[in-house]
Tab-separated table of C-alpha atoms in Angstrom:
chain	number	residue	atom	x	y	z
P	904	UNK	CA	73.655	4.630	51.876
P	905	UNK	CA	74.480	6.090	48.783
P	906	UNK	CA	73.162	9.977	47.630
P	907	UNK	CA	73.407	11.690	44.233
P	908	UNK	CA	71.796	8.859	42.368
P	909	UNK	CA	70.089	10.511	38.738
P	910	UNK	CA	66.558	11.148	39.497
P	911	UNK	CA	66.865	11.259	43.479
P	912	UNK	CA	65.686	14.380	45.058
P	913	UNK	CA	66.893	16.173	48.184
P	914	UNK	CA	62.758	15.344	49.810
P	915	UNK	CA	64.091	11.743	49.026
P	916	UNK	CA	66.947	11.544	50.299
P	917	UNK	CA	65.515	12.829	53.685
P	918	UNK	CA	63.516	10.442	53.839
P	919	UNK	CA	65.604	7.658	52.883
P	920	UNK	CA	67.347	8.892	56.268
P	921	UNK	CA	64.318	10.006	58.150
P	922	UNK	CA	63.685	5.862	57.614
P	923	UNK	CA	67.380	5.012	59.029
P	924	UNK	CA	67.786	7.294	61.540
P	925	UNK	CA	64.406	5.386	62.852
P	926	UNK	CA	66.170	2.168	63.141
P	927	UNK	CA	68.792	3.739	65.348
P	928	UNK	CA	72.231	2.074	63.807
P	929	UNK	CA	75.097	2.963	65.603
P	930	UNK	CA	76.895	4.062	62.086
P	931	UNK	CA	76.459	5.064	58.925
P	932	UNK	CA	78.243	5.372	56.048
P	933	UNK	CA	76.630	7.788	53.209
P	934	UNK	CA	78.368	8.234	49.869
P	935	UNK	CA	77.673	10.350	46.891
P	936	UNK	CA	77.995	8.223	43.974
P	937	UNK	CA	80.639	9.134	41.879
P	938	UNK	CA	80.058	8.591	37.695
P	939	UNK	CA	82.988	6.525	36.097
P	940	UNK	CA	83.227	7.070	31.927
P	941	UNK	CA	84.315	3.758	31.582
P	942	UNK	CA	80.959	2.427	33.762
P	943	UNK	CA	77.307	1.888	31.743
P	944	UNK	CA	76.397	4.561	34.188
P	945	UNK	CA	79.173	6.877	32.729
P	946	UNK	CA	78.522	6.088	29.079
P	947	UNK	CA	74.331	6.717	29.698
P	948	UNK	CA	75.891	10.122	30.954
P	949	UNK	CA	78.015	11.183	28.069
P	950	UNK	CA	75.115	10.283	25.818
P	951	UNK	CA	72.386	11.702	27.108
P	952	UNK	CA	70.199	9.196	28.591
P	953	UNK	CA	70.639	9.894	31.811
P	954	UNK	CA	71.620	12.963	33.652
P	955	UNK	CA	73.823	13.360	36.052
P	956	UNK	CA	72.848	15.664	39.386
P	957	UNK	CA	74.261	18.923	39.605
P	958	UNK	CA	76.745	19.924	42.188
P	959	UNK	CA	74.675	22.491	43.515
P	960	UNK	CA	72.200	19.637	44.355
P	961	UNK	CA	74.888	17.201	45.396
P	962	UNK	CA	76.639	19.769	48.303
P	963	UNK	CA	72.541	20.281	49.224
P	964	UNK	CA	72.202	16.799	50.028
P	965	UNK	CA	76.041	16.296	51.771
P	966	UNK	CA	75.007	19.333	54.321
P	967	UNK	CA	71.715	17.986	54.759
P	968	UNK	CA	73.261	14.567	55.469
P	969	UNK	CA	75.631	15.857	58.108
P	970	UNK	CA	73.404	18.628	59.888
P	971	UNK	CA	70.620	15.643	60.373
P	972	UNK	CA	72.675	13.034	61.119
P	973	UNK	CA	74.222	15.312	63.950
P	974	UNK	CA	70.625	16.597	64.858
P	975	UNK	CA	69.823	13.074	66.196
P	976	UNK	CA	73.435	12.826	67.927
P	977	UNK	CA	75.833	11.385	65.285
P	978	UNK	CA	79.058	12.269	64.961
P	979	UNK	CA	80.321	13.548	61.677
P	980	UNK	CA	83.798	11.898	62.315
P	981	UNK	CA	85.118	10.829	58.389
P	982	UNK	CA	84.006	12.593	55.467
P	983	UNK	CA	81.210	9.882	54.618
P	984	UNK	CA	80.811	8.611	58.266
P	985	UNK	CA	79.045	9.279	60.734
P	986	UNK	CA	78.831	7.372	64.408
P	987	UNK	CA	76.718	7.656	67.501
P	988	UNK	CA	79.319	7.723	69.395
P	989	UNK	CA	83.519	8.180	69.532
P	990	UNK	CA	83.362	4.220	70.245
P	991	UNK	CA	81.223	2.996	67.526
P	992	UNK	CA	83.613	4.832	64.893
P	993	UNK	CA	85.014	2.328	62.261
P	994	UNK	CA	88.210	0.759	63.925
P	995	UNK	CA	89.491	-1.124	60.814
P	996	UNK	CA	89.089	2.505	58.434
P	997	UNK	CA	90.898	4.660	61.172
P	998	UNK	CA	93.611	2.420	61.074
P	999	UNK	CA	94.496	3.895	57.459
P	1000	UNK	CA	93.550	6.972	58.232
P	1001	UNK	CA	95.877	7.832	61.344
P	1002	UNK	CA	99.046	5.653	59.700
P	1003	UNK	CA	98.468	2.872	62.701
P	1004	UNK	CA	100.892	-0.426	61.317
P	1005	UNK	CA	98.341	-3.054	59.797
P	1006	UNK	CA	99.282	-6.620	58.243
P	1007	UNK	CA	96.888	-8.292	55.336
P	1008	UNK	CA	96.718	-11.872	55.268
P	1009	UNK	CA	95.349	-13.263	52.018
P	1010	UNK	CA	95.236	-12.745	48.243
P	1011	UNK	CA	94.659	-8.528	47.392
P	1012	UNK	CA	95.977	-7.967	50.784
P	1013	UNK	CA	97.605	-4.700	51.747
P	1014	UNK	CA	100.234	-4.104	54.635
P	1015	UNK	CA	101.930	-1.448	56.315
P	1016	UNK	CA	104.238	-1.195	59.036
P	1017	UNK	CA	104.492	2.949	59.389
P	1018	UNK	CA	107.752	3.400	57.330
P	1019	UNK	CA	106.894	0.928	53.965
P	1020	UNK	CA	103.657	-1.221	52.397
P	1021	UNK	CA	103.525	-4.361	50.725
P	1022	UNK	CA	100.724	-6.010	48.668
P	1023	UNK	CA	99.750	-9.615	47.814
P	1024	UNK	CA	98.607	-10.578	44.261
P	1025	UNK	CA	94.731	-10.367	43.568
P	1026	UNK	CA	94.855	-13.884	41.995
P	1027	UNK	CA	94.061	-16.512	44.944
P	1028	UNK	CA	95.518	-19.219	42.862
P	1029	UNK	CA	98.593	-17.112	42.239
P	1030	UNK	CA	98.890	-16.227	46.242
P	1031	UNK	CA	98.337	-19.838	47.521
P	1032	UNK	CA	100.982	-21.147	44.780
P	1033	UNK	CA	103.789	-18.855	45.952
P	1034	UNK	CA	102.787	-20.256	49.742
P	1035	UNK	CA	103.167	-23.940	48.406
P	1036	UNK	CA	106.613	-23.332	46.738
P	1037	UNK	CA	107.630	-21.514	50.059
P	1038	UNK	CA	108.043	-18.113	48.074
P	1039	UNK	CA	107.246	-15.073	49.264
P	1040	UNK	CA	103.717	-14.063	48.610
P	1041	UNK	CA	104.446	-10.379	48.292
P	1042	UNK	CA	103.609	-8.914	44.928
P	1043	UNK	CA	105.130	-5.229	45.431
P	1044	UNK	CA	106.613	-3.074	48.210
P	1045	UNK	CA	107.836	0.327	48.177
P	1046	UNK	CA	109.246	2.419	51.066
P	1047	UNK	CA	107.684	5.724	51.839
P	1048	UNK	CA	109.737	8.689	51.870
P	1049	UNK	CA	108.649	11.515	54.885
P	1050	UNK	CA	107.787	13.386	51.970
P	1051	UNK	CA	105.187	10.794	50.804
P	1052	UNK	CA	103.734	10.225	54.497
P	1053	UNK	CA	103.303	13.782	55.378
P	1054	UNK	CA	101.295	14.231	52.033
P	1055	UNK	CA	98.840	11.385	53.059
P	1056	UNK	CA	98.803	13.022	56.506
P	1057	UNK	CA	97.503	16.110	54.863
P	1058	UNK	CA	94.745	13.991	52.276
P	1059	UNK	CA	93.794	11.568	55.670
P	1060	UNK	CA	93.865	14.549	57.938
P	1061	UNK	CA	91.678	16.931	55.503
P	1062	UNK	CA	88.773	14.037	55.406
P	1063	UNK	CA	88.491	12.842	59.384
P	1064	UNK	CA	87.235	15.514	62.346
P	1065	UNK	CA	90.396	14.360	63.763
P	1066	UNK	CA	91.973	16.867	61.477
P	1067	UNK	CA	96.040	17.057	60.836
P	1068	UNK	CA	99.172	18.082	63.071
P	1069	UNK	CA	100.303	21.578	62.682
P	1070	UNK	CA	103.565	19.920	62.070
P	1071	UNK	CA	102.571	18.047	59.204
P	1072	UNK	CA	101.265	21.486	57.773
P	1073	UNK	CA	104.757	22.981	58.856
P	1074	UNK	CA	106.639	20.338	56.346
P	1075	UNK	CA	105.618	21.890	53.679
P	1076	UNK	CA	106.731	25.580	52.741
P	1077	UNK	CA	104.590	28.135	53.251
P	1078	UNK	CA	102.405	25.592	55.023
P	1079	UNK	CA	101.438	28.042	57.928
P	1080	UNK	CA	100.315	30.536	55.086
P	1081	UNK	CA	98.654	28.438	53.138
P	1082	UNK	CA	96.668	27.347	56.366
P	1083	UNK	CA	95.887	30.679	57.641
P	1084	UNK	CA	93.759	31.646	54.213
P	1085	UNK	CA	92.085	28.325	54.374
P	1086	UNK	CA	91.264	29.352	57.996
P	1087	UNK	CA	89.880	32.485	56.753
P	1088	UNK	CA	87.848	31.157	54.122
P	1089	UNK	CA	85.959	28.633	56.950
P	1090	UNK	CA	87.571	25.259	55.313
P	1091	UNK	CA	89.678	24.525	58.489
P	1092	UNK	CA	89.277	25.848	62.017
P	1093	UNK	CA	92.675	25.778	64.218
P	1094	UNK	CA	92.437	23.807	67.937
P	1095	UNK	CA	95.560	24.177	69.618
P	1096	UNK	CA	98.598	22.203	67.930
P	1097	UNK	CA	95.398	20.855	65.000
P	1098	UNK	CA	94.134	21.713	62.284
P	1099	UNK	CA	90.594	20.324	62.025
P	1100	UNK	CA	88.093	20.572	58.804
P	1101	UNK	CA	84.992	22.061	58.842
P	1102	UNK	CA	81.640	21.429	57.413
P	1103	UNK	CA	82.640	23.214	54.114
P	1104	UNK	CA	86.048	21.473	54.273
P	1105	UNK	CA	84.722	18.224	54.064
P	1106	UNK	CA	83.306	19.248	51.116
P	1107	UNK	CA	86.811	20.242	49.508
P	1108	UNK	CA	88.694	17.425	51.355
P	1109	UNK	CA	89.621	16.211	47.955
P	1110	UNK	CA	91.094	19.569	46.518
P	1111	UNK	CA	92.457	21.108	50.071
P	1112	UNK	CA	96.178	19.003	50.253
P	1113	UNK	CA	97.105	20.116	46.398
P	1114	UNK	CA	97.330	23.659	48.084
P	1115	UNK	CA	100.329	22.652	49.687
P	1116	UNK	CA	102.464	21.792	46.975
């Protein structure tokens, strides 16, 4: 489901979900679209034609979503997901989001094996031809550095209800600090050795990791 379309009020959205939540689905994914400039949608925007919803509005209908959703017993789990229960959470997403090794098969296709990724090329004619001449089908690698990793840690950990390692957040300097006042100002709350987002984390997930560095 998508939210923060131009035009789309908060009474609609509700009942978009009202409707949803009826049909009992054992996840959902809800997304608030974003506006690209280089999109029709983007250029409408910079012109006029169409305006783009306010981000008062937009955190409205993200609360709404997740105190609704969790009123009829969904889990907020991800940022934009949301699953009955701990066993109808996405499998393939989580796999990204915790670092678990993953191999891609096919043109586009992304691996990762915990320490490096590698990628295929997008171009299915391109993929299959480097299989036929016995080449190796990789287009790019690169090796991640602990550096790298415990920076997605802290964007992956900031998004899921999972939350991060207090040893990630140790890496960086001043990490415990930083924490702390992010505590205090009711993005994170601390669970033992975790660091787990809150409802008004979620909504900084994006802007929470650059704090770190």
């Amino acid at each position: 489901l998508m939210f923060g379309i131009p035009g789309q009020t908060l009474k609609d959205w509700e009942r978009t979900l009202r409707e949803v939540i009826a049909l009992a689905p054992e996840h959902l994914s809800c997304y608030q679209l974003t506006v690209v400039d280089s999109t029709p949608l983007g250029r409408q925007v910079r012109e006029g034609r169409v305006t783009a919803e306010e981000e008062d509005a937009l955190r409205a209908m993200f609360v709404h979503t997740s105190k609704l959703l969790r009123d009829h017993g969904y889990d907020h789990y991800e940022v934009s997901n949301h699953a009955l229960d701990t066993g109808n959470r996405s499998r393939h997403n989580s796999r990204y989001w915790d670092h678990t090794p993953y191999l891609g098969i096919g043109p586009s296709a992304h691996s990762f094996d915990g320490n490096s990724r590698w990628w295929n090329p997008s171009s299915t004619g391109e993929w299959a031809g480097r299989l036929k001449r016995g080449k190796d089908p990789r287009e790019g690698a690169e090796l991640l550095t602990e550096g790298q990793i415990r920076m997605e840690e802290l964007y992956f950990g900031f998004r899921t209800s999972a939350g991060l390692s207090l040893d990630t957040v140790r890496y960086f300097d001043g990490g415990e600090d930083i924490l702390s006042d992010l505590a205090g100002q009711g993005y994170v709350k601390i669970r033992g050795e975790r660091a787990l987002p809150t409802l008004e984390g979620y909504l900084f997930s994006d802007r929470l990791p650059s704090m770190f560095f």
